[in-house]
Coordinates of C-alpha atoms and ligand atoms in Angstrom, one line a residue:
M879 CA -71.2 184.0 -54.2
S880 CA -70.9 186.3 -57.0
S881 CA -71.4 190.1 -56.5
A882 CA -72.5 190.5 -59.9
V883 CA -76.2 189.5 -59.3
V884 CA -78.5 192.2 -60.7
T885 CA -82.2 191.7 -60.2
R886 CA -85.1 194.3 -61.2
F887 CA -88.5 194.9 -60.3
A888 CA -90.5 196.2 -63.5
P889 CA -94.0 197.2 -62.7
S890 CA -96.3 198.9 -65.2
P891 CA -97.7 201.8 -63.4
T892 CA -101.3 201.4 -64.6
G893 CA -102.6 200.9 -61.0
Y894 CA -101.6 200.5 -57.4
L895 CA -98.9 198.3 -56.2
H896 CA -101.0 195.2 -55.8
I897 CA -100.2 192.1 -53.5
G898 CA -98.7 190.1 -56.3
G899 CA -96.5 193.0 -57.3
A900 CA -95.3 193.5 -53.8
R901 CA -94.3 189.9 -53.7
T902 CA -92.5 190.0 -56.8
A903 CA -90.6 193.0 -55.6
L904 CA -89.8 191.3 -52.3
F905 CA -88.7 188.2 -54.2
N906 CA -86.1 190.1 -56.4
W907 CA -85.2 192.2 -53.3
L908 CA -84.2 189.0 -51.1
Y909 CA -82.5 187.4 -54.1
A910 CA -80.3 190.4 -54.7
R911 CA -79.6 190.8 -50.8
R912 CA -79.0 187.2 -50.7
H913 CA -76.4 187.2 -53.2
G914 CA -74.8 190.6 -52.3
G915 CA -76.1 191.9 -55.5
R916 CA -78.2 194.9 -56.8
M917 CA -82.1 195.3 -57.2
L918 CA -83.0 197.9 -59.9
L919 CA -86.4 199.5 -60.2
R920 CA -87.6 200.2 -63.7
I921 CA -91.1 201.6 -64.4
E922 CA -92.4 200.2 -67.5
D923 CA -94.4 203.2 -68.7
T924 CA -94.3 202.7 -72.4
D925 CA -98.1 202.5 -72.5
R926 CA -98.5 206.2 -72.5
E927 CA -102.4 206.0 -72.2
R928 CA -102.6 203.8 -69.2
S929 CA -99.6 204.9 -67.2
T930 CA -100.1 207.6 -64.6
Q931 CA -97.9 209.7 -62.3
G932 CA -100.6 208.6 -59.4
A933 CA -99.7 205.1 -60.2
I934 CA -95.9 205.7 -60.1
D935 CA -96.2 207.4 -56.9
A936 CA -98.2 204.6 -55.3
I937 CA -95.7 202.0 -56.4
L938 CA -92.6 204.0 -55.0
D939 CA -94.4 204.8 -51.8
G940 CA -95.6 201.0 -51.4
M941 CA -92.1 200.0 -51.8
R942 CA -90.5 202.5 -49.3
W943 CA -93.5 201.5 -46.9
L944 CA -92.7 197.7 -47.2
G945 CA -88.9 198.6 -46.7
L946 CA -88.0 197.3 -50.2
D947 CA -85.2 199.8 -51.2
W948 CA -83.7 199.6 -54.8
D949 CA -80.4 200.3 -56.0
G950 CA -79.5 203.7 -58.1
D951 CA -82.1 205.8 -59.7
V952 CA -85.6 204.6 -60.8
I953 CA -85.4 203.8 -64.7
Y954 CA -88.1 205.0 -66.8
Q955 CA -88.7 202.9 -69.8
Y956 CA -90.2 205.4 -72.0
A957 CA -87.3 207.8 -71.3
R958 CA -85.2 205.1 -73.4
A959 CA -87.4 204.8 -76.4
E960 CA -84.7 206.3 -78.7
R961 CA -82.4 203.5 -77.5
H962 CA -84.9 200.9 -78.4
R963 CA -85.6 202.3 -81.8
E964 CA -81.8 202.2 -82.4
V965 CA -81.7 198.5 -81.5
A966 CA -84.6 197.7 -83.8
E967 CA -82.7 199.4 -86.6
S968 CA -79.6 197.3 -85.9
L969 CA -81.7 194.3 -86.3
L970 CA -82.9 195.6 -89.6
A971 CA -79.4 196.3 -90.7
S972 CA -78.3 192.7 -89.7
G973 CA -81.2 191.2 -91.5
R974 CA -82.5 189.8 -88.2
A975 CA -85.8 191.9 -88.8
Y976 CA -87.8 193.5 -91.6
R977 CA -90.4 195.9 -92.6
C978 CA -94.0 194.9 -92.7
Y979 CA -96.4 196.7 -94.7
A980 CA -99.6 194.5 -94.0
T981 CA -102.5 196.9 -93.6
P982 CA -104.9 196.8 -90.6
E983 CA -107.4 195.1 -93.0
E984 CA -105.0 192.4 -93.9
L985 CA -104.3 191.6 -90.1
T986 CA -107.9 191.7 -89.4
Q987 CA -108.4 189.1 -92.2
M988 CA -105.5 186.9 -90.6
R989 CA -107.1 187.2 -87.4
E990 CA -110.8 186.1 -88.4
S991 CA -109.6 183.3 -90.6
A992 CA -107.4 182.0 -87.7
R993 CA -110.5 182.2 -85.4
A994 CA -112.6 180.5 -88.1
E995 CA -110.2 177.6 -88.1
G996 CA -109.7 177.6 -84.3
R997 CA -106.0 178.1 -84.3
P998 CA -104.1 180.9 -82.4
L999 CA -103.6 184.1 -84.5
R1000 CA -100.3 184.0 -86.2
Y1001 CA -98.8 186.6 -88.4
D1002 CA -98.2 184.6 -91.8
G1003 CA -95.0 186.2 -92.5
R1004 CA -96.1 187.8 -95.8
W1005 CA -93.4 190.6 -95.8
R1006 CA -90.6 188.4 -94.5
D1007 CA -88.9 188.1 -97.7
R1008 CA -90.9 190.3 -99.7
D1009 CA -88.9 193.2 -101.7
P1010 CA -89.6 196.5 -99.9
S1011 CA -90.0 198.1 -103.3
E1012 CA -93.4 196.3 -103.5
A1013 CA -94.3 198.5 -100.3
P1014 CA -97.9 199.9 -100.9
E1015 CA -98.2 203.8 -100.9
G1016 CA -99.1 205.6 -97.8
V1017 CA -98.7 202.6 -95.5
K1018 CA -96.2 203.3 -92.7
P1019 CA -94.5 199.9 -91.9
V1020 CA -93.7 198.1 -88.6
I1021 CA -90.5 196.4 -87.8
R1022 CA -90.9 192.8 -87.1
L1023 CA -88.3 190.1 -85.6
R1024 CA -87.2 187.8 -88.3
A1025 CA -87.8 184.8 -86.0
P1026 CA -86.7 181.3 -86.7
T1027 CA -89.3 179.1 -88.3
E1028 CA -87.9 175.6 -87.3
G1029 CA -86.5 174.0 -84.2
E1030 CA -87.3 175.2 -80.7
T1031 CA -87.0 178.1 -78.2
V1032 CA -86.3 176.8 -74.7
V1033 CA -86.6 178.6 -71.4
E1034 CA -84.7 177.2 -68.7
D1035 CA -86.7 178.3 -65.7
A1036 CA -85.6 178.1 -62.1
V1037 CA -89.4 177.5 -60.9
Q1038 CA -90.9 176.0 -64.1
G1039 CA -88.2 173.8 -65.3
R1040 CA -87.2 173.3 -68.8
V1041 CA -89.9 174.9 -71.1
V1042 CA -89.9 174.4 -74.7
W1043 CA -91.7 176.2 -77.7
Q1044 CA -91.8 175.2 -81.2
N1045 CA -90.7 178.0 -83.2
R1046 CA -93.3 177.1 -85.9
D1047 CA -95.9 178.3 -83.2
L1048 CA -94.3 181.7 -82.7
D1049 CA -94.8 184.3 -85.2
D1050 CA -92.7 187.2 -86.2
L1051 CA -93.4 189.7 -83.4
V1052 CA -93.4 193.4 -84.0
L1053 CA -90.5 195.3 -82.4
L1054 CA -91.3 198.8 -83.6
R1055 CA -94.7 200.1 -84.4
S1056 CA -95.8 202.1 -87.4
D1057 CA -95.6 205.2 -85.3
G1058 CA -91.8 204.3 -84.4
N1059 CA -92.7 203.4 -80.9
P1060 CA -91.1 200.2 -79.6
T1061 CA -93.1 197.3 -78.4
Y1062 CA -93.1 196.4 -74.6
M1063 CA -91.3 192.9 -75.8
L1064 CA -88.3 194.8 -77.3
A1065 CA -88.3 197.5 -74.7
V1066 CA -88.0 194.7 -71.8
V1067 CA -85.1 192.9 -73.5
V1068 CA -83.1 196.1 -74.4
D1069 CA -83.5 197.3 -70.9
D1070 CA -82.6 194.1 -69.1
H1071 CA -79.5 193.9 -71.1
D1072 CA -78.5 197.6 -70.8
M1073 CA -79.2 197.3 -67.0
G1074 CA -77.0 194.3 -66.6
V1075 CA -79.8 192.1 -65.4
T1076 CA -78.6 188.6 -64.5
Q1077 CA -81.9 187.0 -62.9
V1078 CA -85.3 187.8 -63.9
I1079 CA -87.9 186.9 -61.2
R1080 CA -91.6 187.7 -62.3
G1081 CA -95.0 186.3 -62.6
D1082 CA -95.8 183.2 -64.6
D1083 CA -98.1 185.1 -67.0
H1084 CA -94.7 186.5 -68.5
L1085 CA -93.7 182.8 -69.2
T1086 CA -94.5 183.0 -73.1
N1087 CA -93.2 186.3 -73.3
A1088 CA -89.8 184.8 -72.1
A1089 CA -89.9 182.6 -75.2
R1090 CA -90.5 185.6 -77.5
Q1091 CA -88.0 187.7 -75.6
G1092 CA -85.6 184.6 -75.8
Q1093 CA -85.7 184.9 -79.6
I1094 CA -85.0 188.8 -79.5
Y1095 CA -81.9 187.9 -77.4
Q1096 CA -80.8 185.5 -79.7
A1097 CA -81.2 187.7 -82.8
L1098 CA -79.1 190.2 -81.0
G1099 CA -76.5 187.9 -79.8
W1100 CA -76.8 188.8 -76.2
D1101 CA -76.9 186.7 -73.2
V1102 CA -80.3 185.8 -71.9
P1103 CA -80.6 186.4 -67.9
S1104 CA -81.6 183.5 -65.9
M1105 CA -85.4 183.3 -65.6
A1106 CA -87.7 182.4 -62.7
H1107 CA -91.4 182.7 -63.3
I1108 CA -93.4 182.4 -60.2
P1109 CA -97.0 181.1 -59.9
L1110 CA -99.5 183.8 -59.6
I1111 CA -101.5 184.3 -56.2
H1112 CA -104.9 182.8 -55.8
G1113 CA -107.9 183.4 -53.4
A1114 CA -108.5 181.3 -50.5
D1115 CA -110.9 179.3 -52.9
G1116 CA -108.4 178.7 -55.3
A1117 CA -109.7 181.1 -58.0
K1118 CA -107.6 184.0 -59.4
L1119 CA -107.1 186.6 -57.1
S1120 CA -109.6 189.4 -57.0
K1121 CA -110.3 192.4 -54.8
R1122 CA -112.8 190.2 -52.7
H1123 CA -109.8 188.0 -52.0
G1124 CA -107.3 190.7 -51.0
A1125 CA -106.1 191.9 -54.3
L1126 CA -105.6 195.3 -52.8
G1127 CA -103.0 197.9 -53.1
V1128 CA -100.1 197.9 -50.7
D1129 CA -101.6 201.3 -49.3
A1130 CA -104.8 199.6 -48.4
Y1131 CA -102.9 197.0 -46.3
R1132 CA -101.3 199.8 -44.5
D1133 CA -104.6 201.4 -43.8
L1134 CA -106.0 198.1 -42.6
G1135 CA -103.4 198.3 -39.9
Y1136 CA -100.8 195.8 -41.0
L1137 CA -97.1 196.3 -40.1
P1138 CA -94.8 196.2 -43.0
A1139 CA -92.6 193.4 -41.4
A1140 CA -95.6 191.2 -41.0
L1141 CA -96.6 191.8 -44.5
R1142 CA -93.2 191.0 -45.7
N1143 CA -93.3 187.7 -43.6
Y1144 CA -96.5 186.9 -44.9
L1145 CA -95.5 187.5 -48.5
V1146 CA -92.3 185.6 -48.3
R1147 CA -94.3 182.6 -47.5
L1148 CA -96.6 183.1 -50.4
G1149 CA -95.2 180.4 -52.8
W1150 CA -91.7 180.0 -51.1
S1151 CA -91.0 177.7 -48.1
H1152 CA -88.2 176.9 -45.7
G1153 CA -89.1 173.8 -44.0
D1154 CA -92.2 174.5 -41.8
Q1155 CA -90.7 177.8 -40.5
E1156 CA -93.5 180.5 -40.7
V1157 CA -91.9 183.5 -39.0
F1158 CA -88.9 185.1 -40.4
S1159 CA -87.0 188.2 -39.4
T1160 CA -85.8 190.0 -42.5
E1161 CA -82.3 188.9 -41.9
E1162 CA -83.4 185.0 -41.7
M1163 CA -85.4 185.7 -45.1
V1164 CA -82.4 187.0 -46.6
A1165 CA -80.1 184.4 -45.5
A1166 CA -82.7 181.6 -46.4
F1167 CA -84.1 182.8 -49.5
D1168 CA -83.5 180.8 -52.9
L1169 CA -85.4 180.1 -56.0
K1170 CA -85.5 176.4 -55.7
A1171 CA -88.0 176.5 -52.8
I1172 CA -90.4 178.3 -54.9
G1173 CA -93.4 176.1 -55.5
R1174 CA -94.8 175.4 -59.0
S1175 CA -98.6 175.7 -58.0
P1176 CA -100.2 179.0 -57.2
A1177 CA -100.1 180.1 -53.5
R1178 CA -103.4 181.0 -51.8
F1179 CA -104.1 184.2 -50.1
D1180 CA -105.2 183.7 -46.6
F1181 CA -106.3 186.8 -44.7
A1182 CA -106.8 184.8 -41.3
K1183 CA -103.0 183.8 -41.5
L1184 CA -101.9 187.4 -42.4
E1185 CA -104.0 188.7 -39.4
N1186 CA -102.5 186.1 -37.2
L1187 CA -99.1 186.9 -38.3
N1188 CA -99.7 190.6 -37.8
G1189 CA -100.9 190.1 -34.1
L1190 CA -97.7 188.2 -33.6
Y1191 CA -95.5 191.3 -34.8
I1192 CA -97.7 193.6 -32.9
R1193 CA -97.3 191.7 -29.6
G1194 CA -93.6 191.7 -30.4
S1195 CA -93.3 195.3 -31.0
D1196 CA -91.9 197.9 -28.7
D1197 CA -94.7 200.0 -27.2
A1198 CA -93.3 203.4 -28.2
A1199 CA -92.8 202.0 -31.8
L1200 CA -96.5 201.0 -31.9
V1201 CA -97.6 204.5 -31.0
D1202 CA -95.6 205.7 -33.9
A1203 CA -97.2 203.1 -36.1
V1204 CA -100.9 203.9 -35.0
E1205 CA -100.0 207.5 -35.8
T1206 CA -99.0 206.8 -39.3
I1207 CA -102.9 205.3 -39.9
V1208 CA -104.5 208.2 -38.2
P1209 CA -104.6 210.4 -41.4
S1210 CA -106.5 207.6 -43.2
V1211 CA -108.6 206.3 -40.4
G1212 CA -108.6 208.7 -37.7
A1213 CA -111.2 211.1 -38.8
E1214 CA -114.1 208.9 -38.2
R1215 CA -112.7 208.5 -34.5
G1216 CA -112.4 212.2 -34.0
L1217 CA -108.4 211.9 -34.1
A1218 CA -106.0 213.8 -36.4
A1219 CA -102.2 213.5 -36.7
P1220 CA -99.8 214.5 -35.1
L1221 CA -101.4 212.8 -31.9
P1222 CA -101.4 215.3 -29.0
P1223 CA -98.2 214.5 -26.7
D1224 CA -100.6 213.6 -23.5
L1225 CA -102.6 211.1 -25.7
R1226 CA -99.3 209.6 -27.0
Q1227 CA -98.2 209.2 -23.4
R1228 CA -101.5 207.5 -22.5
L1229 CA -101.3 205.4 -25.5
T1230 CA -97.8 204.3 -24.6
A1231 CA -98.8 203.6 -21.1
A1232 CA -101.9 201.4 -21.9
M1233 CA -99.9 199.6 -24.8
P1234 CA -98.7 196.4 -22.8
G1235 CA -102.3 195.6 -22.3
L1236 CA -103.7 196.8 -25.6
K1237 CA -101.3 194.8 -27.8
E1238 CA -102.2 191.6 -26.5
R1239 CA -105.4 191.5 -28.1
A1240 CA -105.0 193.4 -31.3
K1241 CA -104.5 191.8 -34.8
T1242 CA -104.1 195.1 -36.4
L1243 CA -103.1 198.8 -35.7
V1244 CA -106.9 199.5 -36.3
D1245 CA -107.8 197.1 -33.4
L1246 CA -105.4 198.9 -31.4
L1247 CA -106.9 202.2 -32.1
D1248 CA -110.3 200.8 -31.4
S1249 CA -109.5 199.3 -28.1
A1250 CA -107.8 202.5 -27.0
Y1251 CA -110.9 204.4 -27.9
Y1252 CA -111.5 205.1 -24.1
L1253 CA -108.2 207.0 -24.1
Y1254 CA -109.4 209.6 -26.7
A1255 CA -113.2 209.3 -26.8
Q1256 CA -114.9 212.7 -26.6
R1257 CA -118.1 212.7 -24.2
P1258 CA -120.7 211.5 -24.6
L1259 CA -119.1 208.0 -25.8
V1260 CA -120.3 206.2 -28.9
L1261 CA -120.9 202.9 -27.4
D1262 CA -120.5 199.6 -29.5
E1263 CA -123.4 197.3 -29.7
K1264 CA -122.2 194.9 -27.3
A1265 CA -121.6 197.7 -24.7
K1266 CA -125.0 199.0 -25.4
A1267 CA -126.4 195.6 -24.4
L1268 CA -124.7 195.5 -20.9
L1269 CA -126.3 198.9 -20.3
G1270 CA -129.9 197.6 -20.4
E1271 CA -132.2 198.3 -17.5
D1272 CA -130.3 196.2 -15.0
G1273 CA -126.8 197.5 -16.0
S1274 CA -128.1 201.1 -15.7
A1275 CA -129.6 200.6 -12.5
R1276 CA -126.6 199.3 -11.0
L1277 CA -124.6 202.1 -12.4
A1278 CA -126.9 204.5 -10.8
A1279 CA -126.5 202.9 -7.5
V1280 CA -122.8 202.8 -7.5
L1281 CA -122.3 206.2 -8.5
P1282 CA -122.6 207.8 -5.3
A1283 CA -120.0 205.4 -3.7
L1284 CA -117.4 206.6 -6.5
E1285 CA -118.6 210.3 -6.0
A1286 CA -117.8 210.2 -2.3
L1287 CA -114.1 209.0 -2.7
T1288 CA -111.7 211.5 -1.6
E1289 CA -108.7 209.9 -3.4
W1290 CA -109.0 208.7 -6.8
N1291 CA -106.7 206.0 -8.0
A1292 CA -107.0 202.3 -8.8
A1293 CA -106.9 200.9 -5.3
A1294 CA -109.5 203.4 -4.1
T1295 CA -112.0 203.0 -6.8
E1296 CA -111.6 199.2 -6.7
G1297 CA -112.0 199.3 -3.1
A1298 CA -115.3 201.4 -3.4
V1299 CA -116.7 199.0 -6.1
R1300 CA -115.7 196.0 -4.3
A1301 CA -117.4 197.2 -1.1
F1302 CA -120.7 198.2 -3.0
A1303 CA -121.1 194.9 -4.6
E1304 CA -120.4 192.9 -1.4
A1305 CA -123.2 195.1 0.3
Q1306 CA -125.6 194.5 -2.5
G1307 CA -124.7 190.8 -2.8
L1308 CA -123.6 191.2 -6.6
K1309 CA -120.5 189.6 -8.1
L1310 CA -117.9 192.0 -9.1
G1311 CA -118.5 191.2 -12.8
Q1312 CA -122.2 192.5 -12.3
I1313 CA -121.0 196.0 -11.6
A1314 CA -117.7 195.9 -13.3
Q1315 CA -119.1 195.2 -16.8
P1316 CA -121.6 197.9 -16.7
L1317 CA -118.9 200.4 -15.6
R1318 CA -116.6 199.1 -18.1
A1319 CA -119.3 199.7 -21.1
A1320 CA -119.9 203.1 -19.7
L1321 CA -116.3 204.2 -19.5
T1322 CA -114.8 202.7 -22.5
G1323 CA -117.8 202.2 -24.8
R1324 CA -116.7 198.4 -25.2
T1325 CA -116.9 195.4 -23.4
T1326 CA -113.3 194.4 -23.2
S1327 CA -110.6 196.7 -22.2
P1328 CA -107.5 196.8 -19.9
P1329 CA -108.2 196.2 -16.1
L1330 CA -111.0 198.6 -15.1
F1331 CA -109.5 200.1 -12.3
D1332 CA -106.5 201.0 -14.4
V1333 CA -108.8 202.6 -16.7
M1334 CA -110.5 204.7 -14.2
A1335 CA -107.1 205.9 -12.8
V1336 CA -105.9 206.8 -16.4
L1337 CA -109.2 208.7 -17.0
G1338 CA -109.2 210.6 -13.7
R1339 CA -111.9 211.6 -11.5
D1340 CA -113.9 214.1 -13.4
E1341 CA -113.7 212.3 -16.7
S1342 CA -114.6 209.0 -15.3
L1343 CA -117.6 210.5 -13.4
G1344 CA -118.7 212.5 -16.3
R1345 CA -118.8 209.5 -18.5
L1346 CA -120.8 207.4 -16.1
R1347 CA -123.2 210.4 -15.4
D1348 CA -123.7 210.6 -19.3
R1349 CA -125.1 207.0 -19.3
L1350 CA -127.5 207.9 -16.5
S1351 CA -128.8 211.2 -18.3
D1352 CA -129.8 209.3 -21.5
A1353 CA -131.2 206.4 -19.7
Ligands
LIG311 N1 -94.3 195.2 -66.5 C1 -94.5 193.9 -66.3 C2 -95.7 193.8 -65.3 O1 -95.9 194.7 -64.6 C3 -93.5 193.1 -65.9 C4 -92.5 192.8 -67.0 C5 -91.1 192.1 -66.5 O2 -91.2 191.7 -65.2 O3 -90.6 191.5 -67.4 O4 -96.4 192.8 -65.3

């Protein structure tokens, strides 16, 4: 394989790194790694009004969290405006571009008559061959590409196949605005060229841009990079992805308790396949990734599938690593649970010890934190609804009845508490569950937990008895 492969991820910093952008970044990253090449990162901040530093930070953070590293320094498009202007001037000099003095009123008129006739807006080329000496006073010109009016512009796309535009349908696009600022279309071409990009991978909402950019490449006599336009992500119902469907920022997925490896695995399968394989280590993804296996129809975002994969990755993770991962979401979700980062060392220890049981049931790190509630809960515990239901009249009465047997214990460990509770159940003619469930509810605030007597041992005598008494005093 050639080592000259260069891809780039080129987000516009107008919002968070959303899930579609993250997938585009992943595909570019995988393609570069697969071919021993480089992936560059270019921030397309030419839209000064909509670009924000907050969005840039969110994109960089999101990529780092997802483990998608880029090569070299981040390239900022706006900082290259001088170079873009220079290229526009060179096109003017070679006759492949011209100054257009059409006034805003003329353009409005063109737009209105196009609308009235039901055809797409097309600049009519009125300054294409006009002598600049006829330029009206006081109108600052734009620079437009002198695009071919006949023939075809073809994009050979690795995903979409051969896509053909009739040149008569593509008008002379603006390269430089009247205020001297480059247009996005020009900036992308110049940057991709100067950065040595060999393979463009981006959303198929840019497919028409590829044709227009192709015309700019042609006018400059530059090689066009290979193209791959990937179908956008849709919601589970087939409609365009919206927030309701999961069009959240990557930071939101982090706070919902997804592991970066699980999200990567989920994203790679959104639109790309490799036989029926669903689970991929990063190495496997890199080894298997190719553009040919990207489908042409939109992928559907499926939260349940993401959750299941995440559960799988959680179960496969090392206990100490999970404690670290849980700690990373504490700053955003800990406050409502009375937790702050860093977690106290004794809680970290107890979490690690309980992790083998906890991780069996969790689909997200938030689930883990919730099912570990008993480990960090402050008295009196806040019970969830199901736990409350278990502590109705019968439950509370049984709790009151078993309490003296536990209070009488001289030794406090799993075996001792189990012995006492079993003996009590037997004497009363109750099934173990009839007494264990109210105990569980009172001790953990939940109806599921690791084995009850282990919980009592971990909590210790004073905390356990205290939690039981709390329930009786508010009954
Ligand atoms: N900045 C564009 C976007 O965020 C991407 C442009 C490109 O990849 O060529 O949609």
